[in-house]
GROMACS .gro file of C-alpha atoms in nm:
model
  318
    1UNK     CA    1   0.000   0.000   0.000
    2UNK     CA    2   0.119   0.386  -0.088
    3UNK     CA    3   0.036   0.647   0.116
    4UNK     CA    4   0.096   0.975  -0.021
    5UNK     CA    5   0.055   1.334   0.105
    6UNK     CA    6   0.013   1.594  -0.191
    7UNK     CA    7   0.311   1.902  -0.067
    8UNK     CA    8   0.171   2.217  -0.085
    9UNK     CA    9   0.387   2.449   0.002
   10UNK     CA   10   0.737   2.394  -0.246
   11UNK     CA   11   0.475   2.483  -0.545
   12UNK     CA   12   0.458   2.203  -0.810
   13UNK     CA   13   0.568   1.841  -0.725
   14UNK     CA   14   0.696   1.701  -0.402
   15UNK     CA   15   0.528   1.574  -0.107
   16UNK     CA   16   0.537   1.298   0.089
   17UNK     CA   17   0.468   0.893   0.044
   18UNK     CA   18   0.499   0.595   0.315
   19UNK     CA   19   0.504   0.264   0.152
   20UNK     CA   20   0.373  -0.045   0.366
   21UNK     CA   21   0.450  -0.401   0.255
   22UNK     CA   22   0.113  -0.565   0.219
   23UNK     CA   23   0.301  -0.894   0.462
   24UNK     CA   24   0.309  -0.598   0.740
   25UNK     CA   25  -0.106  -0.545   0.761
   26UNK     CA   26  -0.422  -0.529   0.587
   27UNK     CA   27  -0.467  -0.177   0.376
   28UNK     CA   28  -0.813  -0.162   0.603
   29UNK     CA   29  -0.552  -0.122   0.902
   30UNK     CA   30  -0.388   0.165   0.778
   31UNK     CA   31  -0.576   0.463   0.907
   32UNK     CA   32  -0.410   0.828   0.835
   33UNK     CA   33  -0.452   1.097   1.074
   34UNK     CA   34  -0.296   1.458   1.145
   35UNK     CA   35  -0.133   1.566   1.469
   36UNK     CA   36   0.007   1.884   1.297
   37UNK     CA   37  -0.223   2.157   1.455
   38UNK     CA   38  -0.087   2.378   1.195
   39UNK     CA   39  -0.124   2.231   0.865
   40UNK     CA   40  -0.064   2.539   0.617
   41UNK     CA   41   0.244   2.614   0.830
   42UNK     CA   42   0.521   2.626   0.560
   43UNK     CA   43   0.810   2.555   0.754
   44UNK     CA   44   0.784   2.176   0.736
   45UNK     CA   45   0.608   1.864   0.590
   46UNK     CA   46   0.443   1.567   0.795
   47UNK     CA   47   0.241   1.304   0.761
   48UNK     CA   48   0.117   1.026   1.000
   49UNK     CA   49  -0.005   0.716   0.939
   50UNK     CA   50  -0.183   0.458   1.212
   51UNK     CA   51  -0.084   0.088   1.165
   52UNK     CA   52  -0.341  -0.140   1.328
   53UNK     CA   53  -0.292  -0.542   1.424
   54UNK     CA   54   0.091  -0.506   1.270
   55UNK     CA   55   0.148  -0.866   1.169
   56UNK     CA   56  -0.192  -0.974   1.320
   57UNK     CA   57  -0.075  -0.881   1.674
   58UNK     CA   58  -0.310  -0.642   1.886
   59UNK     CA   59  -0.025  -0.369   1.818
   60UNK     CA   60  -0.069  -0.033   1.698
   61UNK     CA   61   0.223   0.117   1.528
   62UNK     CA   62   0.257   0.511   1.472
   63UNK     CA   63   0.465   0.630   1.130
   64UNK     CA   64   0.568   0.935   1.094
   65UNK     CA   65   0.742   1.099   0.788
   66UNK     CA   66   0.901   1.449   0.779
   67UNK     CA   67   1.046   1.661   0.534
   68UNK     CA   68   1.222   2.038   0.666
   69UNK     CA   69   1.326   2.212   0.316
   70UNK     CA   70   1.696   2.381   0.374
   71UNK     CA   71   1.534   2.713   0.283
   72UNK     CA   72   1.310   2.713   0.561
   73UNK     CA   73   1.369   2.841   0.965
   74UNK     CA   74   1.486   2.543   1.154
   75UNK     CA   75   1.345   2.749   1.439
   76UNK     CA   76   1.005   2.806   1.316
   77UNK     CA   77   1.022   2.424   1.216
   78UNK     CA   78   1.179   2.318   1.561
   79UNK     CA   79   0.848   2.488   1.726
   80UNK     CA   80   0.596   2.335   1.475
   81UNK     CA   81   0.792   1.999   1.561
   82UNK     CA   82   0.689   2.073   1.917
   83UNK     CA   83   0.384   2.147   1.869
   84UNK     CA   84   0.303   1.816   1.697
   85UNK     CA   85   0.495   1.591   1.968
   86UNK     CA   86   0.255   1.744   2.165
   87UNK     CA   87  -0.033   1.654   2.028
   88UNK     CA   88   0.107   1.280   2.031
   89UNK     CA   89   0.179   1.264   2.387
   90UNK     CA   90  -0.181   1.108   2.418
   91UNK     CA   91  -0.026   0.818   2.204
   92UNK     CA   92   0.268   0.766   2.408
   93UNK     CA   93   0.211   0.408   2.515
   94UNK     CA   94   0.222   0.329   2.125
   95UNK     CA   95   0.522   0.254   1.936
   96UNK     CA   96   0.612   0.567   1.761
   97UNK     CA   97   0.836   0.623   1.480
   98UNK     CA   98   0.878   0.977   1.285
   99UNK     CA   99   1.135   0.951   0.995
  100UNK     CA  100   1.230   1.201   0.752
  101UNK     CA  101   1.464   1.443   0.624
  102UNK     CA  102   1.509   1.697   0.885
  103UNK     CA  103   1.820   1.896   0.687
  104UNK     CA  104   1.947   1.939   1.090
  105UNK     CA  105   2.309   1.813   1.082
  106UNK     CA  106   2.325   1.592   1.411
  107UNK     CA  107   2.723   1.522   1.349
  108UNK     CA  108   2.768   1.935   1.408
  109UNK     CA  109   2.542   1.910   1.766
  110UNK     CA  110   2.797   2.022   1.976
  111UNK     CA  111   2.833   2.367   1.746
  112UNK     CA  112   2.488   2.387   1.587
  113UNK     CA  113   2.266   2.552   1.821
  114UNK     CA  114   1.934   2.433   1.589
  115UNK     CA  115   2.066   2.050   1.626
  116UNK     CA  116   2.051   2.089   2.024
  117UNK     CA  117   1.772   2.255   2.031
  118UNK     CA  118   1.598   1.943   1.804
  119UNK     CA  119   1.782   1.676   1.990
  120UNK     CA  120   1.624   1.875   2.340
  121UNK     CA  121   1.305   1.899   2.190
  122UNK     CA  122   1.265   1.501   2.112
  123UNK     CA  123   1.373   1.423   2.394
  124UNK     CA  124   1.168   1.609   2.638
  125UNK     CA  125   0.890   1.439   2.464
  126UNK     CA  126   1.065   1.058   2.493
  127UNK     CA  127   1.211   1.024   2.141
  128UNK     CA  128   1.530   0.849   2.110
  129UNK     CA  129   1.748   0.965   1.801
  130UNK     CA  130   1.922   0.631   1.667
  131UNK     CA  131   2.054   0.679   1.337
  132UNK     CA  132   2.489   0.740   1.434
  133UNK     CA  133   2.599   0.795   1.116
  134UNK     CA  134   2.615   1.015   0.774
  135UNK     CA  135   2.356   0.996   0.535
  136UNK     CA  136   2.465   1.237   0.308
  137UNK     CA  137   2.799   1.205   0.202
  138UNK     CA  138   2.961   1.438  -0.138
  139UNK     CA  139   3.367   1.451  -0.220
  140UNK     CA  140   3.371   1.758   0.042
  141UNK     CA  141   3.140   1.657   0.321
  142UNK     CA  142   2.939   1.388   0.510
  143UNK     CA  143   2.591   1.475   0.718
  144UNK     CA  144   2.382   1.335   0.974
  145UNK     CA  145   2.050   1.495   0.816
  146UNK     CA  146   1.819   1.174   0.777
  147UNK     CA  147   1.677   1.095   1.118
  148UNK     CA  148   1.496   0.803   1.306
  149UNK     CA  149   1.316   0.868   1.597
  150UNK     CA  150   1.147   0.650   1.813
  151UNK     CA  151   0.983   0.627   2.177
  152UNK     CA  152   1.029   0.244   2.265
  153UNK     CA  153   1.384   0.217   2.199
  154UNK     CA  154   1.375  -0.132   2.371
  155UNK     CA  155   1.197  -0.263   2.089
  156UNK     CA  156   1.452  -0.182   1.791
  157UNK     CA  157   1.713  -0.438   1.739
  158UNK     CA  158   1.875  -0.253   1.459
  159UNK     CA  159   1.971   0.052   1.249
  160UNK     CA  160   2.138   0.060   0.946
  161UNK     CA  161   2.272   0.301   0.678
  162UNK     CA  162   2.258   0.107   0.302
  163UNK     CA  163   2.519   0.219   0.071
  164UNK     CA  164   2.251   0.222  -0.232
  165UNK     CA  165   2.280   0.495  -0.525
  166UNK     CA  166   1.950   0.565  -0.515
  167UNK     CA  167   1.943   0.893  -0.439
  168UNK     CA  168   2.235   1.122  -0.280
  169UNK     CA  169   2.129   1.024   0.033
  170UNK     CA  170   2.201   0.677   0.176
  171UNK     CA  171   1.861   0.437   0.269
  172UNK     CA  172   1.804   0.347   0.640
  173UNK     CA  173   1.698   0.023   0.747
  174UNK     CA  174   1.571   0.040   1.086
  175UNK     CA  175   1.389  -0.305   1.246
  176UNK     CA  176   1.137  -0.279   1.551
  177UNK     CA  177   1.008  -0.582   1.697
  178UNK     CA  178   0.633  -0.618   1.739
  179UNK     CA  179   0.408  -0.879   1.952
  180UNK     CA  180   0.636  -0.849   2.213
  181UNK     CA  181   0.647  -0.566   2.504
  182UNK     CA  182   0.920  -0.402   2.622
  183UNK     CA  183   1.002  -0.536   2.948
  184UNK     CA  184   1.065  -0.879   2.771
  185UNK     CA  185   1.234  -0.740   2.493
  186UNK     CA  186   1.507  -0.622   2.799
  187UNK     CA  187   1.500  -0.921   3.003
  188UNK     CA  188   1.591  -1.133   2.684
  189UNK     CA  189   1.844  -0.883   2.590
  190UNK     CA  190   1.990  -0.934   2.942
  191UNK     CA  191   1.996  -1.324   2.906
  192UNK     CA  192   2.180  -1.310   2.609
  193UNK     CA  193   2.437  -1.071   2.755
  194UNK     CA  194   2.472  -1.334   3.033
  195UNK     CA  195   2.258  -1.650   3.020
  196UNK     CA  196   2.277  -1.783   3.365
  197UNK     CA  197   2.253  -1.480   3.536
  198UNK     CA  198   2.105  -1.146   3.446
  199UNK     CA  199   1.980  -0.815   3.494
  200UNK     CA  200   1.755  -0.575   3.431
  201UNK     CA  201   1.474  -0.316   3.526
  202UNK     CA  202   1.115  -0.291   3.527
  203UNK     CA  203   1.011   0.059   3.303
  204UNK     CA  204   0.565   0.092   3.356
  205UNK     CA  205   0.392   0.373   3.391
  206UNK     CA  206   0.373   0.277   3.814
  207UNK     CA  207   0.747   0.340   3.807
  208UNK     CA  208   0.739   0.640   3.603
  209UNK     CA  209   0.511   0.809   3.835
  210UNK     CA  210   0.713   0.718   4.110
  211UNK     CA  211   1.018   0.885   3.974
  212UNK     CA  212   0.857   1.133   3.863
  213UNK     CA  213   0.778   1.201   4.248
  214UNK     CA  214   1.085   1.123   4.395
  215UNK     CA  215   1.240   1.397   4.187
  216UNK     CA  216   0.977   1.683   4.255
  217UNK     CA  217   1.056   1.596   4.648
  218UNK     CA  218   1.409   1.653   4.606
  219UNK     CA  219   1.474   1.986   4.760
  220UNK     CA  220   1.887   1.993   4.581
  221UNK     CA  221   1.976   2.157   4.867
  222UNK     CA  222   2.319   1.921   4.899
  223UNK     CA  223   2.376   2.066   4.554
  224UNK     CA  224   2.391   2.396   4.576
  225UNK     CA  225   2.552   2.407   4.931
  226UNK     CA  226   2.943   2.534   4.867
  227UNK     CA  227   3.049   2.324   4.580
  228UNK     CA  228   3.261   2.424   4.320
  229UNK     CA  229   3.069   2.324   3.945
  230UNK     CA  230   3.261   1.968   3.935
  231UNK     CA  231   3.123   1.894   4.337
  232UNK     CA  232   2.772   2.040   4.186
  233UNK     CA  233   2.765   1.781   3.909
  234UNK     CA  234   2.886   1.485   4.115
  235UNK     CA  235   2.668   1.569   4.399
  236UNK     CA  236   2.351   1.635   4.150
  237UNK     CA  237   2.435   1.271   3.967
  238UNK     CA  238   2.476   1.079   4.305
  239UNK     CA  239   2.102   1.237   4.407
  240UNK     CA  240   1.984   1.167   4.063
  241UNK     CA  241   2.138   0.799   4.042
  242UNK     CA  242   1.948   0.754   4.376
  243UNK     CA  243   1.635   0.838   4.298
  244UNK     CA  244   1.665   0.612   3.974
  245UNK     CA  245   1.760   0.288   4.169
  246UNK     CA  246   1.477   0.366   4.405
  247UNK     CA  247   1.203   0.400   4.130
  248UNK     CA  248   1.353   0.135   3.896
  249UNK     CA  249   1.557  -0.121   4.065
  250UNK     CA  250   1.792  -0.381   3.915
  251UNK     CA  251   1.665  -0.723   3.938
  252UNK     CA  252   1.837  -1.017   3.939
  253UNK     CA  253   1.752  -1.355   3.791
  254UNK     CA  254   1.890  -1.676   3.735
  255UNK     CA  255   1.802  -1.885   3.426
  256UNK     CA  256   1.669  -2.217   3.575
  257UNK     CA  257   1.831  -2.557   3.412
  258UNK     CA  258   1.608  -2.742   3.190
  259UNK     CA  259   1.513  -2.978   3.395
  260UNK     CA  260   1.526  -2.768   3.762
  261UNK     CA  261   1.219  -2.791   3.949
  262UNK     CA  262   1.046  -2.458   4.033
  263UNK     CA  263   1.149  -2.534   4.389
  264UNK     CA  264   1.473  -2.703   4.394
  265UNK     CA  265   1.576  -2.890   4.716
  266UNK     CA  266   1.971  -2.802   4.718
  267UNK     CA  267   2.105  -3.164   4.780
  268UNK     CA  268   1.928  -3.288   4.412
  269UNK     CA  269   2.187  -3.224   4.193
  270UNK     CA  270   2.137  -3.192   3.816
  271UNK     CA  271   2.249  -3.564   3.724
  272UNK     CA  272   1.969  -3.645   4.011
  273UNK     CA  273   1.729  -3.440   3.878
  274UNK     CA  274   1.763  -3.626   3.519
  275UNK     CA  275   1.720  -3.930   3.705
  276UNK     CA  276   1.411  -3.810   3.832
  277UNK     CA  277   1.252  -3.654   3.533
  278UNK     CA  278   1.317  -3.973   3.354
  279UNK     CA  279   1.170  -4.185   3.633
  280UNK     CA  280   0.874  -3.936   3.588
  281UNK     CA  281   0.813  -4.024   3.172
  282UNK     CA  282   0.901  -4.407   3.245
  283UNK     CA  283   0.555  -4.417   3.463
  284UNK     CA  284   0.406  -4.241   3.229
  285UNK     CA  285   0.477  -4.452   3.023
  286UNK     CA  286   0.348  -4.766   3.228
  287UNK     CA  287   0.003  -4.583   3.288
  288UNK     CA  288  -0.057  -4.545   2.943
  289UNK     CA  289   0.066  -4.884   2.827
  290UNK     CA  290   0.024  -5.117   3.097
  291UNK     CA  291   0.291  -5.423   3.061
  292UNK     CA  292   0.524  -5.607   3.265
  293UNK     CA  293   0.799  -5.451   3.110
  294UNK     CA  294   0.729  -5.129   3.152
  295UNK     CA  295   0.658  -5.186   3.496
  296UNK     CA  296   0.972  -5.330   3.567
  297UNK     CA  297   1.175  -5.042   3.399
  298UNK     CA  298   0.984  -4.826   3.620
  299UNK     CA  299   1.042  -4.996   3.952
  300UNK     CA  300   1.477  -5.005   3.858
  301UNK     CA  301   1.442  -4.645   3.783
  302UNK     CA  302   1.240  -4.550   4.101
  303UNK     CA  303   1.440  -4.797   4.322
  304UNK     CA  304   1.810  -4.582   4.179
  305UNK     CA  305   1.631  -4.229   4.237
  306UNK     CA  306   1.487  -4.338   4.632
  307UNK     CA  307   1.852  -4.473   4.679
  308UNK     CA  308   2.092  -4.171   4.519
  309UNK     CA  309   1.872  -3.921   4.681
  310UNK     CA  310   1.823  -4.064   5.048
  311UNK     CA  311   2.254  -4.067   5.003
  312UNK     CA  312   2.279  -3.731   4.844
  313UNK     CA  313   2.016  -3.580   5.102
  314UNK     CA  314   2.252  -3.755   5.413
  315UNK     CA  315   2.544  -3.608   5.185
  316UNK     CA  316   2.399  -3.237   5.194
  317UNK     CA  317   2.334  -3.276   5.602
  318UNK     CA  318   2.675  -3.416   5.730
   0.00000   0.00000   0.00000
């Protein structure tokens, strides 16, 4: 499915288009819709599209595309922009992407004043910038101009700039996952990162609030008491880190074995608990087919498990 927005503000031609693969949803799932309180505002192009049941899950994907010509205020645009992250605040507990063309050079952000005050502006809203490298690149200069934005940055697995002559800028693959929240997304991150045992945080809208509170407490006066700027910033990120750990503390978990029980008495080792797992599918087996020899593979097994763990149990106690 195309879905095109007719520009009308660079005279003839231009605009915008979004392209979904049919695989990704039905075209009676695409809904458009217009958070852009100020549409004949010339200083920039948008265009939002809804994406209901993505892949058939209950998900609701926002897509956002945005065009800023060079000739236009990136001031004027940087407040529109505002304005319109405003206005999608109410969708916040959607996954939201805005994409686009933003002619704002994030590789000068230290020295361009309108590529902080973007950056800023995202941000105070809950948008993650994740593209890191040029997209524009000539014989005389490379630019970070093409952003991807996106408000569940637990749920992207990947960005990536393709070196395709397309057009003189390079194409960026970015992939989301969907069907899966965010809270699993980390803990499976944190498994991978260390399979037996890992950490991570909890991030819901409980926590936020609590944060939120713990920080609006905080009178700061151990901040501003006496310090020099360096004792300011220390003190400030010790109160801040605080606060953090309080609202959103690490958990620790440890992957259980394949065959650990949920409650696992500490003198059945994991040979013993193979033992007893197979012990388990050998009666099983007898209930279901009845037969002497069945029976009497069961009894052997039982009659090793009763023996190794009445030893490994007086083992554990010595």
């Amino acid at each position: 499915a195309v879905v095109s927005t007719q520009s009308g503000h660079y005279g003839r031609g231009g605009g915008l288009a979004i392209y979904i693969n049919k695989n990704l949803c039905e075209y009676d799932h695409i809904e458009k819709f217009d958070p852009n309180p100020e549409p004949s505002n010339v200083h920039g192009e948008f265009q939002f599209v809804k994406i209901n049941r993505c892949k058939g899950y209950k998900n609701t994907v926002i897509l956002g595309n945005v065009y800023r010509s060079p000739s236009r205020s990136p001031d004027n645009f940087n407040t529109l922009f505002d304005m319109i992250l405003n206005k999608l605040n109410r969708h916040s507990k959607k996954q939201v992407l805005i994409v686009g063309d933003f002619n704002i050079d994030h590789i000068q952000h230290d020295n361009d004043i309108h590529s902080q005050h973007l950056i800023d502006n995202t941000t105070s809203h809950g948008f993650i910038q994740v593209v890191s490298r040029p997209t524009r690149i000539t014989d005389h200069s490379a630019t970070l101009i093409d952003h991807v934005y996106t408000n569940k940055i637990a749920s992207l697995t990947s960005c990536d700039i393709l070196t395709l002559d397309l057009s003189d800028h390079l194409a960026i693959v970015t992939t989301c996952l969907l069907g899966i929240s965010t809270d699993e997304n980390l803990i499976n991150n944190a498994k991978k990162t260390n399979p037996e045992n890992f950490e991570f945080r909890i991030f819901k809208e409980a926590n936020d609030l609590r944060f939120k509170q713990l920080i609006e407490d905080e009178h700061w006066t151990d901040v501003l008491d006496g310090l020099d700027a360096q004792g300011q910033y220390n003190k400030f990120i010790e109160t801040y880190t605080r606060h953090y750990n309080t609202a959103y503390p690490l958990i620790t978990q440890r992957t259980r074995r394949k065959k650990e029980r949920l409650n696992p008495k500490p003198w059945i080792l994991p040979w013993l608990e193979e033992a007893c797992d197979r012990k388990n599918r050998l009666y099983h087996d007898f209930v279901k087919h009845p037969s002497v020899s069945n029976k009497t593979k069961y009894d052997k097994m039982k009659k090793f498990t009763e023996k190794h763990i009445k030893k490994s149990k007086n083992s554990y106690y010595k």
